[in-house]
Tab-separated table of C-alpha atoms in Angstrom:
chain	number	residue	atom	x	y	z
A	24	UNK	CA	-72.004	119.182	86.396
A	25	UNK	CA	-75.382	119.660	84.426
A	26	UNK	CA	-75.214	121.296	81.015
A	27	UNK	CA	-77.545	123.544	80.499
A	28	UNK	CA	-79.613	122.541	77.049
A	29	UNK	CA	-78.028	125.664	75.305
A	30	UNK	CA	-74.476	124.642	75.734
A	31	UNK	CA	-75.588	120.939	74.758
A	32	UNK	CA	-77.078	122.652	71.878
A	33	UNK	CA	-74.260	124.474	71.061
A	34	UNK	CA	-71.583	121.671	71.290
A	35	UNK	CA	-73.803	119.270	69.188
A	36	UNK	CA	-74.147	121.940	66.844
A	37	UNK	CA	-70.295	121.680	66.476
A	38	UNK	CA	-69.382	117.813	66.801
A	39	UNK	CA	-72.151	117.973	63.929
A	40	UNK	CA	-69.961	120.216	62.040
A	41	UNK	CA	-66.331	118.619	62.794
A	42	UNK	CA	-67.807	115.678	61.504
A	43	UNK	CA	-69.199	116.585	58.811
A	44	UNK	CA	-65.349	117.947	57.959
A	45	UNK	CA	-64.238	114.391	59.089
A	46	UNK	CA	-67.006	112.801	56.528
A	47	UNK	CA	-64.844	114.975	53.518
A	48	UNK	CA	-62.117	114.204	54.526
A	49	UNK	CA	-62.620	110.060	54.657
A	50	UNK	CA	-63.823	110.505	51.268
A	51	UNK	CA	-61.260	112.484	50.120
A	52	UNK	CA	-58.616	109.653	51.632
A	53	UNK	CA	-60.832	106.697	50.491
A	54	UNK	CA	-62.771	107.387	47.250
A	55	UNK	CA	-60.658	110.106	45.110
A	56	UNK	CA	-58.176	107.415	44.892
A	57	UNK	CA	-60.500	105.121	43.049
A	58	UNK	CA	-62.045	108.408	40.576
A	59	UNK	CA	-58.056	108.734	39.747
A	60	UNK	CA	-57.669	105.281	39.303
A	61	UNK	CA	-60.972	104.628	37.377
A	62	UNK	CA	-60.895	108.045	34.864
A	63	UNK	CA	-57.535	107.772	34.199
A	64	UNK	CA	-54.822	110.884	33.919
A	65	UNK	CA	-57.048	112.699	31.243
A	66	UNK	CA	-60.767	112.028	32.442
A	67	UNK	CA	-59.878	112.906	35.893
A	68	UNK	CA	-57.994	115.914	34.586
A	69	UNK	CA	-61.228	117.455	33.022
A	70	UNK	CA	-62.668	116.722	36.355
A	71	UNK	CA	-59.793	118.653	38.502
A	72	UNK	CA	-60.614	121.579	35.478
A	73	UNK	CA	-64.124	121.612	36.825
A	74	UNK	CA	-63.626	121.405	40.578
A	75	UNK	CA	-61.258	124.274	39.929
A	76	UNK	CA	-64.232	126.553	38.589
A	77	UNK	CA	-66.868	125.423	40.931
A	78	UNK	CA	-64.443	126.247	43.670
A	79	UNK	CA	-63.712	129.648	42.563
A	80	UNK	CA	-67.261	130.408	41.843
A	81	UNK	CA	-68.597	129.310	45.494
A	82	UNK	CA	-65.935	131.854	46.599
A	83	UNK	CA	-68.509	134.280	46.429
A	84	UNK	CA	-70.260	132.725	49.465
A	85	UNK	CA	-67.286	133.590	51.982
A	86	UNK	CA	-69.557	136.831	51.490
A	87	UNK	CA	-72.621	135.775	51.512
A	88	UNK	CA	-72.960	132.998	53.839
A	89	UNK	CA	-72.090	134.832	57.077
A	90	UNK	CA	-74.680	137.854	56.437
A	91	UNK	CA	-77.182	135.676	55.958
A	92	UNK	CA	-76.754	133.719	59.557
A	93	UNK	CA	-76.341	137.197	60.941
A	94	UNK	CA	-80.021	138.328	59.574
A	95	UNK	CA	-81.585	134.797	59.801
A	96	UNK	CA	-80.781	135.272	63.731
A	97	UNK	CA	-82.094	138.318	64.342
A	98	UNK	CA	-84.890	137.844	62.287
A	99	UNK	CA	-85.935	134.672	64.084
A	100	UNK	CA	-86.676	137.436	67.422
A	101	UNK	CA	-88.849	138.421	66.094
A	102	UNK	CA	-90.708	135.270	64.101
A	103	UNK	CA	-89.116	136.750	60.604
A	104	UNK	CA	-86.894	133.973	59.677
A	105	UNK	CA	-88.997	133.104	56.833
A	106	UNK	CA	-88.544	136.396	55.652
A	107	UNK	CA	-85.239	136.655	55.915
A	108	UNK	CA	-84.820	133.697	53.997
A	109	UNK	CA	-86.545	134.473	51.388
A	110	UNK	CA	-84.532	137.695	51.164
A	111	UNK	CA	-81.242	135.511	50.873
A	112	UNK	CA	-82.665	133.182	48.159
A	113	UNK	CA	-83.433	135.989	46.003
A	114	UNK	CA	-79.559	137.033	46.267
A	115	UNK	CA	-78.504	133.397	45.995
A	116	UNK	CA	-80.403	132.493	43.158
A	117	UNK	CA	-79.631	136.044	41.378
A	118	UNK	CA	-76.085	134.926	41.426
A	119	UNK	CA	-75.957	131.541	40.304
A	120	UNK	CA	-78.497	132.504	37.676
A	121	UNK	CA	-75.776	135.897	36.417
A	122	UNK	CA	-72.956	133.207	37.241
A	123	UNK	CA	-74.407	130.479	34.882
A	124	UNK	CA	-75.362	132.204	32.292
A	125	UNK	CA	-71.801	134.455	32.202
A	126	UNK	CA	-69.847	131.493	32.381
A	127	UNK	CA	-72.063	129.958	29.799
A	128	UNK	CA	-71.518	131.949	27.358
A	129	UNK	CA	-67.787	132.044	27.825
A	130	UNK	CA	-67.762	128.407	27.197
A	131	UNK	CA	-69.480	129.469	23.945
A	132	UNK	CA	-66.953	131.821	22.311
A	133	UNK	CA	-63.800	129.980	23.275
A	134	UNK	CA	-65.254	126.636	22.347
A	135	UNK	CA	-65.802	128.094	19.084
A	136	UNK	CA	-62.843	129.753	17.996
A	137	UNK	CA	-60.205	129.099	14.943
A	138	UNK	CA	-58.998	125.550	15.458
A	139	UNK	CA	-55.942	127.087	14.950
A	140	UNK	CA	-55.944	128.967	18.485
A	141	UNK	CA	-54.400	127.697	21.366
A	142	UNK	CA	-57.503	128.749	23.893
A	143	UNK	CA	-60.114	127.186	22.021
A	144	UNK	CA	-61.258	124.414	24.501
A	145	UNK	CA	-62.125	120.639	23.180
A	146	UNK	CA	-65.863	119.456	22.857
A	147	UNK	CA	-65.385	117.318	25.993
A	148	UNK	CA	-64.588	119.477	27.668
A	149	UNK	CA	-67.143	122.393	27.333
A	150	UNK	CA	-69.605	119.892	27.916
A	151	UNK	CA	-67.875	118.979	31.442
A	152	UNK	CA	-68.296	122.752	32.548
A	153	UNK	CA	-71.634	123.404	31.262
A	154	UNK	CA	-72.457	120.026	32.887
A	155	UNK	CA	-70.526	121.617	36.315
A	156	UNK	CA	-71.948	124.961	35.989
A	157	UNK	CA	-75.361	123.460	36.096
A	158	UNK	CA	-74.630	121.638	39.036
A	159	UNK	CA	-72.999	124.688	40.648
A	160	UNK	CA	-76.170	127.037	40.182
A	161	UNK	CA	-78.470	124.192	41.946
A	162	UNK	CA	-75.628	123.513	44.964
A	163	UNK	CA	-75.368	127.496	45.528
A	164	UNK	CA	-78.696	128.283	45.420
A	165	UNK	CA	-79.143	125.764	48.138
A	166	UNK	CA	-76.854	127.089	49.835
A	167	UNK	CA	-79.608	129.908	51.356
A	168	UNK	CA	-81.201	126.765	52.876
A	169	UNK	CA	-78.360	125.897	54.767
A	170	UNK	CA	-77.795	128.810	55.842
A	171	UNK	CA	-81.439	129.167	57.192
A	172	UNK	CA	-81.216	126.338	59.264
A	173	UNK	CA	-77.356	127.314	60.540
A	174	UNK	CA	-78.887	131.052	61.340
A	175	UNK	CA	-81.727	129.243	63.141
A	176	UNK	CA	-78.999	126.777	64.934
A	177	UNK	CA	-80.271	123.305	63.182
A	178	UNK	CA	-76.947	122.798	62.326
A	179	UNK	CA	-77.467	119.050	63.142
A	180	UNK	CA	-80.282	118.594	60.741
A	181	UNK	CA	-78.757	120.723	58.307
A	182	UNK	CA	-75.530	118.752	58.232
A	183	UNK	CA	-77.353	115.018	59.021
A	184	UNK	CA	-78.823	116.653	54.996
A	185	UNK	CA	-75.677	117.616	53.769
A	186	UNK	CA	-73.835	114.392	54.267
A	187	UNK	CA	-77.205	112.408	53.121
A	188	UNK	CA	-77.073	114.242	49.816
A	189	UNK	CA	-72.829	113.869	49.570
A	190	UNK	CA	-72.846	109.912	49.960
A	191	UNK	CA	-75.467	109.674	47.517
A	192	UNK	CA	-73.581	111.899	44.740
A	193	UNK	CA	-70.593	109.573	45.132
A	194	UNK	CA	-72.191	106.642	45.579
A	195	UNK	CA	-74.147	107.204	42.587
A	196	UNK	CA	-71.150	108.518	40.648
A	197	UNK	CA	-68.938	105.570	41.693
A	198	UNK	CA	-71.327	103.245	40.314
A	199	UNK	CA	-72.163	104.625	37.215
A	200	UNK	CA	-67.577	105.165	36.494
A	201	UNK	CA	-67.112	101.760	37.108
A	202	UNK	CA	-70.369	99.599	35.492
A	203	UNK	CA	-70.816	101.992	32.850
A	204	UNK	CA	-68.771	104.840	31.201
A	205	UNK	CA	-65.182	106.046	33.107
A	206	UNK	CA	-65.230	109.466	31.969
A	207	UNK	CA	-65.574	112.682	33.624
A	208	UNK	CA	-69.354	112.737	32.014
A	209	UNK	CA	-70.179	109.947	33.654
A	210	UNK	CA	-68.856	111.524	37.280
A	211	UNK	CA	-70.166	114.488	36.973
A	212	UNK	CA	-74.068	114.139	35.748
A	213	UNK	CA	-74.711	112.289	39.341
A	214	UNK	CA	-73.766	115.274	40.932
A	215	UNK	CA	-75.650	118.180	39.195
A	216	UNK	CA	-78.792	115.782	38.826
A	217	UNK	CA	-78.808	115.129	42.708
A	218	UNK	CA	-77.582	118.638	43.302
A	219	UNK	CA	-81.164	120.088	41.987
A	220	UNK	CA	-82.952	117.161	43.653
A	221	UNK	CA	-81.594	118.386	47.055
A	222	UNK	CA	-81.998	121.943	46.143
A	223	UNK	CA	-85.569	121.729	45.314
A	224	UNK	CA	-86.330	119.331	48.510
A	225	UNK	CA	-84.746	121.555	51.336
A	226	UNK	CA	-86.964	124.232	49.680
A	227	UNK	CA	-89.721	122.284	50.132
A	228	UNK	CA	-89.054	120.994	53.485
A	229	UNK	CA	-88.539	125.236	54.769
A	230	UNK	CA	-91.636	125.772	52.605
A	231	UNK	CA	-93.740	123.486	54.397
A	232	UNK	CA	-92.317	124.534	57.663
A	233	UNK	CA	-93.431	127.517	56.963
A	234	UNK	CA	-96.533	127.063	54.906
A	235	UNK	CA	-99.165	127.999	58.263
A	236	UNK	CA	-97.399	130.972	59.651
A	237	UNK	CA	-94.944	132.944	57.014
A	238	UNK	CA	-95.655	136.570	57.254
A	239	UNK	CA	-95.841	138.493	54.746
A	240	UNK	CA	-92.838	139.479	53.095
A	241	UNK	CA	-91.087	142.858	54.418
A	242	UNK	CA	-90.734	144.948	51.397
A	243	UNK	CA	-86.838	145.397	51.004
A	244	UNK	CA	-85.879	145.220	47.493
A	245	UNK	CA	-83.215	143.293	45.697
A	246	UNK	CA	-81.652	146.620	45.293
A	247	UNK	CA	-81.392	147.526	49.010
A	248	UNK	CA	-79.979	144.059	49.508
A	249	UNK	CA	-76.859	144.017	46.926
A	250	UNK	CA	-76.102	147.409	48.896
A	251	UNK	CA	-76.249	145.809	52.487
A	252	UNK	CA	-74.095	143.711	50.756
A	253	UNK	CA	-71.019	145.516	49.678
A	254	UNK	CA	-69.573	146.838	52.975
A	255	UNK	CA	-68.848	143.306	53.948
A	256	UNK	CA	-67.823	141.970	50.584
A	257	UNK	CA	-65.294	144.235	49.822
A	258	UNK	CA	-63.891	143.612	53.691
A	259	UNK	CA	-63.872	139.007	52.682
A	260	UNK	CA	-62.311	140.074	48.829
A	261	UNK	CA	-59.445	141.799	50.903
A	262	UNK	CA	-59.625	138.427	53.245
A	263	UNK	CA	-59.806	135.967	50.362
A	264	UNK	CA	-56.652	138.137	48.857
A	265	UNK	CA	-54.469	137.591	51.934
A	266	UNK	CA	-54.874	133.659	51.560
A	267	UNK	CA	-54.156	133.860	48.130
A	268	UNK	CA	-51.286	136.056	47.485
A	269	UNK	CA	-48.616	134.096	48.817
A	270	UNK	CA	-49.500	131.399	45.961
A	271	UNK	CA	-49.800	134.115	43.338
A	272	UNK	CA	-46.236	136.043	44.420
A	273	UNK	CA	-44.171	132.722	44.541
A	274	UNK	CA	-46.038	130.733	41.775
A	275	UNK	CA	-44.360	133.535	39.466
A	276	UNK	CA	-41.055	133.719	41.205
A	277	UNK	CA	-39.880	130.430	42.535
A	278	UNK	CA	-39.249	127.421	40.703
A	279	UNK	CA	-41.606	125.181	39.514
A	280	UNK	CA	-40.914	121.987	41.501
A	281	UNK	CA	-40.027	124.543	44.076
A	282	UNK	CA	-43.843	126.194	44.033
A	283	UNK	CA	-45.479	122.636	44.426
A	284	UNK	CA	-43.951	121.988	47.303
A	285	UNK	CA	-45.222	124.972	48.426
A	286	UNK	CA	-48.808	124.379	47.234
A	287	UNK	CA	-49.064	120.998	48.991
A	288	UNK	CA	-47.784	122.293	52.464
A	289	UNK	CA	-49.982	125.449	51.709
A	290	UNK	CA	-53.186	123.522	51.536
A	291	UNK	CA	-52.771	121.377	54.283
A	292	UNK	CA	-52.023	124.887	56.229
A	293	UNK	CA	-55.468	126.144	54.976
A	294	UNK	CA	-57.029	122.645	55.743
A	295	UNK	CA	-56.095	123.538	58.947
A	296	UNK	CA	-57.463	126.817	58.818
A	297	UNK	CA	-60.887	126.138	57.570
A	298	UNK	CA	-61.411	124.224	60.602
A	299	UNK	CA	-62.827	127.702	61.832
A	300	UNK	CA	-65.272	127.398	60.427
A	301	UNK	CA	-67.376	125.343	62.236
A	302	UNK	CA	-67.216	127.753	64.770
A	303	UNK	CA	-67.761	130.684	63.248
A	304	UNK	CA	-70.743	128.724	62.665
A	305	UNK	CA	-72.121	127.774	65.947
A	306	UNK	CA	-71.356	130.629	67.739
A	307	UNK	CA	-72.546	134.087	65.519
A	308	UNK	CA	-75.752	133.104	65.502
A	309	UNK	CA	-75.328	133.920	68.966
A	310	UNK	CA	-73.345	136.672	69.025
A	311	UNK	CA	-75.654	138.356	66.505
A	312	UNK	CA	-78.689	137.840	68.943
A	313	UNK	CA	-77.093	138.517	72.590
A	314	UNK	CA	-77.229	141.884	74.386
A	315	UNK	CA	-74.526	141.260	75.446
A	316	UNK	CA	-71.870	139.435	73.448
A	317	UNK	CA	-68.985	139.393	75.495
A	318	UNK	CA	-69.670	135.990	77.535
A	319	UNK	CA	-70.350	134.473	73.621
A	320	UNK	CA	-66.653	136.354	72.308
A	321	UNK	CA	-64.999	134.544	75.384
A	322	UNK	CA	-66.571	131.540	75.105
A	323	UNK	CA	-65.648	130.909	71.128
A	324	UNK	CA	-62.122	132.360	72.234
A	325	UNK	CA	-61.561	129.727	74.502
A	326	UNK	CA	-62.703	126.914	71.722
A	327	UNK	CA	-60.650	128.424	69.292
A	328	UNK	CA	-57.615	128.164	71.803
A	329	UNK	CA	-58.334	124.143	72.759
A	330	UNK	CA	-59.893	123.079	69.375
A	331	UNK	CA	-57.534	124.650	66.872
A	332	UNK	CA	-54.955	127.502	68.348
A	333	UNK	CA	-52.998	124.790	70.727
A	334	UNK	CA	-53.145	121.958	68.701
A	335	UNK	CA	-51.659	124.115	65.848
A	336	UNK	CA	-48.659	125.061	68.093
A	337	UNK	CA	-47.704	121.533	69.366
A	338	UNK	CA	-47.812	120.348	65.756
A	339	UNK	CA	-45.280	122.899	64.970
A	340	UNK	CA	-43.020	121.350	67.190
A	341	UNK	CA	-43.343	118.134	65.275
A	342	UNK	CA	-43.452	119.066	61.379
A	343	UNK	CA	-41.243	116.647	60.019
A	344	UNK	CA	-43.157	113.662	61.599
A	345	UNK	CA	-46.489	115.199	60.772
A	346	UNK	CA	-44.711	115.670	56.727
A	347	UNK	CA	-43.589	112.110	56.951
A	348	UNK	CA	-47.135	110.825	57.670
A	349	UNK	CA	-48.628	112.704	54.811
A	350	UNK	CA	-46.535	112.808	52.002
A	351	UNK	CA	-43.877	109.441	52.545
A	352	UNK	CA	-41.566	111.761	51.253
A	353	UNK	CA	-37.770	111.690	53.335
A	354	UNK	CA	-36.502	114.487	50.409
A	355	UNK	CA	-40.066	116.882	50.930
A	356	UNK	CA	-39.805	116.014	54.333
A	357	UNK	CA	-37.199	118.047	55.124
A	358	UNK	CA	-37.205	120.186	52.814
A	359	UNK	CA	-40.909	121.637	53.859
A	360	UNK	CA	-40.422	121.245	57.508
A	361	UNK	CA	-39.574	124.253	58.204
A	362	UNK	CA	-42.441	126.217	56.036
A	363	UNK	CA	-44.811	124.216	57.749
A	364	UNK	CA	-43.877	125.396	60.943
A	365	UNK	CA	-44.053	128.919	60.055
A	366	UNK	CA	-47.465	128.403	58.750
A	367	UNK	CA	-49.226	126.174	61.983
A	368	UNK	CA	-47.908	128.960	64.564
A	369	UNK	CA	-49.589	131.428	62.476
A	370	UNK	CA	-52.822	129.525	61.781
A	371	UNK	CA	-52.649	129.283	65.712
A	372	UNK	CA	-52.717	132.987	66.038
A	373	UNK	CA	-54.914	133.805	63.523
A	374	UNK	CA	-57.495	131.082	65.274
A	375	UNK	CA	-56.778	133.241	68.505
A	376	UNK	CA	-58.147	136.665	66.267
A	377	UNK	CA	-61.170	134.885	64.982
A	378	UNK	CA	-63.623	135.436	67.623
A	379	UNK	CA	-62.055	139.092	67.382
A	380	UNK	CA	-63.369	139.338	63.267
A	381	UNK	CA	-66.459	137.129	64.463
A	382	UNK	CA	-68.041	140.454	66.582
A	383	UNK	CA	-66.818	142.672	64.530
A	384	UNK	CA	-68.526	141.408	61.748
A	385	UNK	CA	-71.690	141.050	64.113
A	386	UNK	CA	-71.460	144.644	65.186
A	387	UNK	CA	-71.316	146.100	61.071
A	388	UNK	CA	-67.846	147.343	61.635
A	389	UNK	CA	-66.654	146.257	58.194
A	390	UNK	CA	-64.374	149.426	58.017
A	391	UNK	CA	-62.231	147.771	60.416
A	392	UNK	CA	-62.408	144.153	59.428
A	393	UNK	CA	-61.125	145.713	55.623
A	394	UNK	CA	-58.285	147.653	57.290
A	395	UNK	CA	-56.615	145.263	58.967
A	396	UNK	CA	-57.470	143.084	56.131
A	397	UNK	CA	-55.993	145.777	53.968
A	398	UNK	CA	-52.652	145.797	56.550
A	399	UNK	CA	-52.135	142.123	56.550
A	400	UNK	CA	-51.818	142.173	52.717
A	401	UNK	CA	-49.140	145.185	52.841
A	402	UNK	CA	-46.583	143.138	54.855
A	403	UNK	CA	-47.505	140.212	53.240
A	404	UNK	CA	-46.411	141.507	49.530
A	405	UNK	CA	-43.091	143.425	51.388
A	406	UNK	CA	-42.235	140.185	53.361
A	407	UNK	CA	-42.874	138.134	49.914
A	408	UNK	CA	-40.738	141.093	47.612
A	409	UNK	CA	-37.970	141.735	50.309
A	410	UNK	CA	-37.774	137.791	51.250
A	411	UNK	CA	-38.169	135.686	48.439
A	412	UNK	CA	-34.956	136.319	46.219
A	413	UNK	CA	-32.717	135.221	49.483
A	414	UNK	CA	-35.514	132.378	51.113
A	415	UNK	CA	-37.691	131.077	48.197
A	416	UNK	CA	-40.332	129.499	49.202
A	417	UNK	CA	-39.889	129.797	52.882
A	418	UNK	CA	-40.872	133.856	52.330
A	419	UNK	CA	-44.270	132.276	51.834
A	420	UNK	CA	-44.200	130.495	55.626
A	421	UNK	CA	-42.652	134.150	57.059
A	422	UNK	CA	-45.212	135.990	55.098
A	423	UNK	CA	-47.938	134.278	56.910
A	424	UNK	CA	-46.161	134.550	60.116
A	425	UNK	CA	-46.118	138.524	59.849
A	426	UNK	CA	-50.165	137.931	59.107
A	427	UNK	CA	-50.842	135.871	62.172
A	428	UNK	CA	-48.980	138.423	64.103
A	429	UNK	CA	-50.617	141.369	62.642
A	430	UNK	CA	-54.278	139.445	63.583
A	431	UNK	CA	-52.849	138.735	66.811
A	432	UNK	CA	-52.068	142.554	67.697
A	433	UNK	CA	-55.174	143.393	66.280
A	434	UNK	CA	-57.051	140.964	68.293
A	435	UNK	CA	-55.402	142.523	71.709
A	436	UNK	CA	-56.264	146.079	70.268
A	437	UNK	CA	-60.122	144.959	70.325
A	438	UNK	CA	-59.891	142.865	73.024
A	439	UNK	CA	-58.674	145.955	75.037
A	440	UNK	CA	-61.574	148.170	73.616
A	441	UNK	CA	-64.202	146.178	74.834
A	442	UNK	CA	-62.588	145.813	78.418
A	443	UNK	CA	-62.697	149.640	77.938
A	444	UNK	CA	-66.371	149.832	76.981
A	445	UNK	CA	-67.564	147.151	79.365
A	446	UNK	CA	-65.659	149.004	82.174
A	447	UNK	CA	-67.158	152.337	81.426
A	448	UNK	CA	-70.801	151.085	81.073
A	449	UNK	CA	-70.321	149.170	84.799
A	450	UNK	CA	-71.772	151.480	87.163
């Protein structure tokens, strides 16, 4: 059978993807060992401190990031790409720059208060985040290149660039931990320095891409933007909420020991669920562009199903060997197994409503996205309230089982109103 060179396009757009996931996740199995072992408990504490903030602050892109391959799309119809772009890197860079300077000045006043109180923050530190925040404000203002060249589907070059740039920030920070100075310093100058190197050469590299036959710019201002904006943010805030309440509810209300075994099978339950993304990806670029989007919606609903959906379900019938392989842990073993089976059935259905949130995102229907965003975190909190002083921890696992299902009805609901629609346009 010949493949047509759109559907090569699209799958290499997301084996590029998948392995760019695999790439993270060799170096998170190969080379955070030897940062632990190198640093040291406190060294490699201040670094955990900083991923922790840098991770929170790039939270702002589960926002951003889809908008902009939505426009970038569309704009590229018409041979306004560039301008689109250059729309997005106004946003990106007004947040980083805000971001910085906020969080800069934070560092400021509790780095200088009475010795005596228990927030002030040691020298070290305060240097670590300022040293994090500067690489944070290069990596996210980047970010609106890569998300030029996803909108535009390069997502080959764009992630052949991404894991370029990632070897050399560890390679580069490995060498100077080990033949030089073991301290978080030391591991974290490598990354902001080649952080604004790669910012300011995937600039270029659109730039000169560009340089012959950019338009001029459309005039939309920033204003107009931030309001395009807030439809869809506060829609991903409620989304962001629902994957984070579980940890906030039972962090507070379960043991301690109790809550981290919770937050280990947790994470590798969101591990499993960010392997979406690469999807999401590949196919809205499409779906933002089609007349007709149906034939895209079934086609990422079938990839979700084979890719992510099944595979989620027959792990669930095997959580206790899939436990014993991570962790080496007989006691968390089987104490967990049963969480963790809660949580891949409803990562399965929640892969199944994807496509679902994927057109109605495409189609501006952000009312809808935020109320069954806004519905998934009701029975989440009355699952956690009504659950947890009889369960514990495995409310969490049922609370995210009553969100998969609510996705999953919701997902029927729209699947049923396009067969409606597409029935009553037929002639």
């Amino acid at each position: 059978m010949t493949v047509s060179p759109s559907r090569w396009r699209l799958f290499a757009n997301i084996g590029s993807s998948y392995a760019n996931v695999a790439l993270m996740a060799l170096i998170t199995l190969l080379v955070v060992p030897l940062y632990v072992r190198t640093l040291g408990p406190a060294q490699w504490g201040i670094v955990a401190l900083c991923m922790t903030l840098q991770g929170l602050l790039f939270s702002i892109d589960v926002a951003l990031a889809p908008l902009m391959l939505r426009e970038v799309a569309r704009a590229a119809l018409q041979g306004r790409q560039h301008d689109a772009y250059r729309r997005f890197r106004r946003l990106y860079v007004s947040c980083a720059a805000i971001l910085f300077v906020l969080a800069q000045v934070l560092i400021s006043v509790v780095q200088h208060l009475p010795a005596a109180s228990t927030s002030r923050i040691p020298d070290d530190l305060a240097l670590a985040l300022r040293i994090v925040l500067l690489q944070f404000a290069f990596q996210f203002a980047n970010n609106a290149a890569v998300g030029y060249w996803y909108g535009l589907e390069f997502q080959r070059m764009a992630n052949l660039r991404l894991a370029v740039f990632i070897l050399a920030k560890h390679v580069a920070a490995l060498l100077l931990v080990t033949l030089f100075s073991p301290t978080a310093i030391a591991y974290l100058v490598p990354f902001a320095t080649i952080a604004a190197c790669e910012c300011v050469l995937n600039a270029r590299k659109i730039g000169h891409e560009h340089a012959a036959t950019a338009r001029p710019m459309s005039t939309v201002p920033l204003a107009e933007s931030w309001r395009r904006l807030a439809g869809f943010a506060f829609a991903t805030g409620i989304g962001v909420l629902t994957t984070q309440v579980d940890r906030l509810y039972l962090s507070l209300n379960v043991p301690a020991a109790k809550y981290g075994i919770y937050f280990l099978v947790s994470s590798l339950m969101l591990s499993m669920f960010s392997l979406q993304v690469p999807l999401h990806r590949a196919y809205l670029p499409r779906m933002a562009t089609s007349e007709i989007p149906g034939p895209t919606v079934r086609s990422m609903r079938r990839a979700s199903l084979a890719l992510l959906a099944l595979p989620c379900l027959v792990l669930a019938v095997f959580p206790q060997t899939l436990l014993r392989w991570w962790l080496r842990d007989a006691t968390i073993t089987v104490e967990a197994a049963g969480l963790l089976r809660l949580m891949l059935i409803a990562v399965a259905m929640m892969c199944v409503y994807a496509p679902s949130a994927t057109q109605l995102f495409v189609q501006h229907r952000y009312r809808a996205l935020a109320l069954v965003n806004s519905f998934v975190l009701i029975i989440q909190l009355a699952v956690l309230v009504c659950l947890t002083p009889r369960l514990g921890m495995l409310a969490g696992g049922w609370a995210w089982l009553a969100c998969g299902l609510v996705q999953l009805f919701a997902a029927g609901l729209f699947w049923m109103e396009s067969r409606h629609s597409t029935a009553r346009l037929s002639p």
